Amino acid sequence: MWIGELNKKLNRNKTKITFSPHLFDRQEYWNINIEKIEETVRTGKIFEKKCEIPNKICFKRYFGKENTTYTVIAIYHNNFIEVKTAWPKKGR
């Protein structure tokens, strides 16, 4: 599967993560926490319904203490991961 091949090329636990300017435009509106977004990319589950070939991956992670789920859309590049957009949702 193409998602597995992308994860083999880039170890998402160690790879540099960059953020799109679009994300910072939405940060105040959505009350987004950048650290939570980075943690979602590094440890979140891949949500295959929103993934697109060749390099667009969607991650989801639930943070229990805050009762919030973060959804993050990221683009895999050759040597870094770029977060395009993210949004939180109350609950799971």
Tab-separated table of C-alpha atoms in Angstrom:
chain	number	residue	atom	x	y	z
A	1	MET	CA	0.000	0.000	0.000
A	2	TRP	CA	1.244	3.502	-0.822
A	3	ILE	CA	0.770	4.823	2.741
A	4	GLY	CA	3.124	2.160	4.101
A	5	GLU	CA	5.745	3.098	1.520
A	6	LEU	CA	5.582	6.762	2.555
A	7	ASN	CA	5.989	5.823	6.220
A	8	LYS	CA	9.030	3.689	5.345
A	9	LYS	CA	10.695	6.633	3.551
A	10	LEU	CA	10.029	9.112	6.375
A	11	ASN	CA	9.985	8.118	10.024
A	12	ARG	CA	7.254	10.413	11.317
A	13	ASN	CA	8.589	10.166	14.888
A	14	LYS	CA	11.902	11.815	13.921
A	15	THR	CA	11.186	13.778	10.740
A	16	LYS	CA	11.031	17.573	10.778
A	17	ILE	CA	7.461	18.923	10.753
A	18	THR	CA	6.638	22.270	9.134
A	19	PHE	CA	3.369	24.202	9.152
A	20	SER	CA	1.527	25.895	6.304
A	21	PRO	CA	0.626	29.599	6.652
A	22	HIS	CA	-3.004	28.516	6.186
A	23	LEU	CA	-2.807	26.721	9.542
A	24	PHE	CA	-1.764	29.893	11.361
A	25	ASP	CA	-4.671	31.782	9.755
A	26	ARG	CA	-7.062	29.256	11.308
A	27	GLN	CA	-5.231	28.950	14.645
A	28	GLU	CA	-7.138	31.695	16.435
A	29	TYR	CA	-10.543	30.737	15.010
A	30	TRP	CA	-10.265	27.043	15.941
A	31	ASN	CA	-8.226	27.616	19.123
A	32	ILE	CA	-5.577	25.191	17.826
A	33	ASN	CA	-2.665	24.003	19.952
A	34	ILE	CA	0.481	23.530	17.788
A	35	GLU	CA	2.007	20.985	20.206
A	36	LYS	CA	-1.124	18.826	19.948
A	37	ILE	CA	-0.942	18.985	16.153
A	38	GLU	CA	2.678	17.841	16.170
A	39	GLU	CA	1.844	15.017	18.585
A	40	THR	CA	-1.060	13.971	16.354
A	41	VAL	CA	1.247	13.700	13.336
A	42	ARG	CA	3.842	11.743	15.300
A	43	THR	CA	1.570	9.318	17.179
A	44	GLY	CA	-1.938	9.577	15.695
A	45	LYS	CA	-3.810	6.981	13.697
A	46	ILE	CA	-3.988	7.289	9.920
A	47	PHE	CA	-7.520	8.073	8.724
A	48	GLU	CA	-7.527	6.484	5.264
A	49	LYS	CA	-10.830	7.965	4.036
A	50	LYS	CA	-9.251	11.423	3.702
A	51	CYS	CA	-5.863	10.262	2.322
A	52	GLU	CA	-5.065	10.885	-1.334
A	53	ILE	CA	-2.388	9.508	-3.613
A	54	PRO	CA	0.508	10.377	-3.950
A	55	ASN	CA	1.389	12.039	-0.613
A	56	LYS	CA	-1.614	13.462	1.307
A	57	ILE	CA	-2.142	11.762	4.678
A	58	CYS	CA	-4.787	12.406	7.347
A	59	PHE	CA	-4.090	11.722	11.027
A	60	LYS	CA	-6.491	11.633	13.978
A	61	ARG	CA	-5.740	11.527	17.688
A	62	TYR	CA	-7.966	11.733	20.743
A	63	PHE	CA	-6.735	13.642	23.805
A	64	GLY	CA	-8.756	12.305	26.723
A	65	LYS	CA	-7.996	14.919	29.360
A	66	GLU	CA	-9.273	17.728	27.117
A	67	ASN	CA	-11.958	15.466	25.540
A	68	THR	CA	-10.837	16.649	22.092
A	69	THR	CA	-9.974	14.868	18.853
A	70	TYR	CA	-7.512	16.548	16.488
A	71	THR	CA	-7.700	15.871	12.754
A	72	VAL	CA	-4.596	16.856	10.786
A	73	ILE	CA	-4.038	16.892	7.010
A	74	ALA	CA	-0.347	16.611	6.100
A	75	ILE	CA	1.718	16.362	2.935
A	76	TYR	CA	4.768	14.082	2.863
A	77	HIS	CA	7.747	15.663	1.077
A	78	ASN	CA	11.183	14.115	0.450
A	79	ASN	CA	12.724	15.070	3.792
A	80	PHE	CA	9.970	16.679	5.903
A	81	ILE	CA	6.236	16.584	6.641
A	82	GLU	CA	4.163	19.717	6.012
A	83	VAL	CA	0.959	20.204	7.997
A	84	LYS	CA	-1.565	21.861	5.682
A	85	THR	CA	-4.576	22.187	7.975
A	86	ALA	CA	-5.985	20.908	11.255
A	87	TRP	CA	-9.114	21.200	13.301
A	88	PRO	CA	-10.252	20.014	16.734
A	89	LYS	CA	-13.543	18.322	17.554
A	90	LYS	CA	-15.117	17.838	20.976
A	91	GLY	CA	-15.240	14.186	22.037
A	92	ARG	CA	-14.228	11.218	19.959
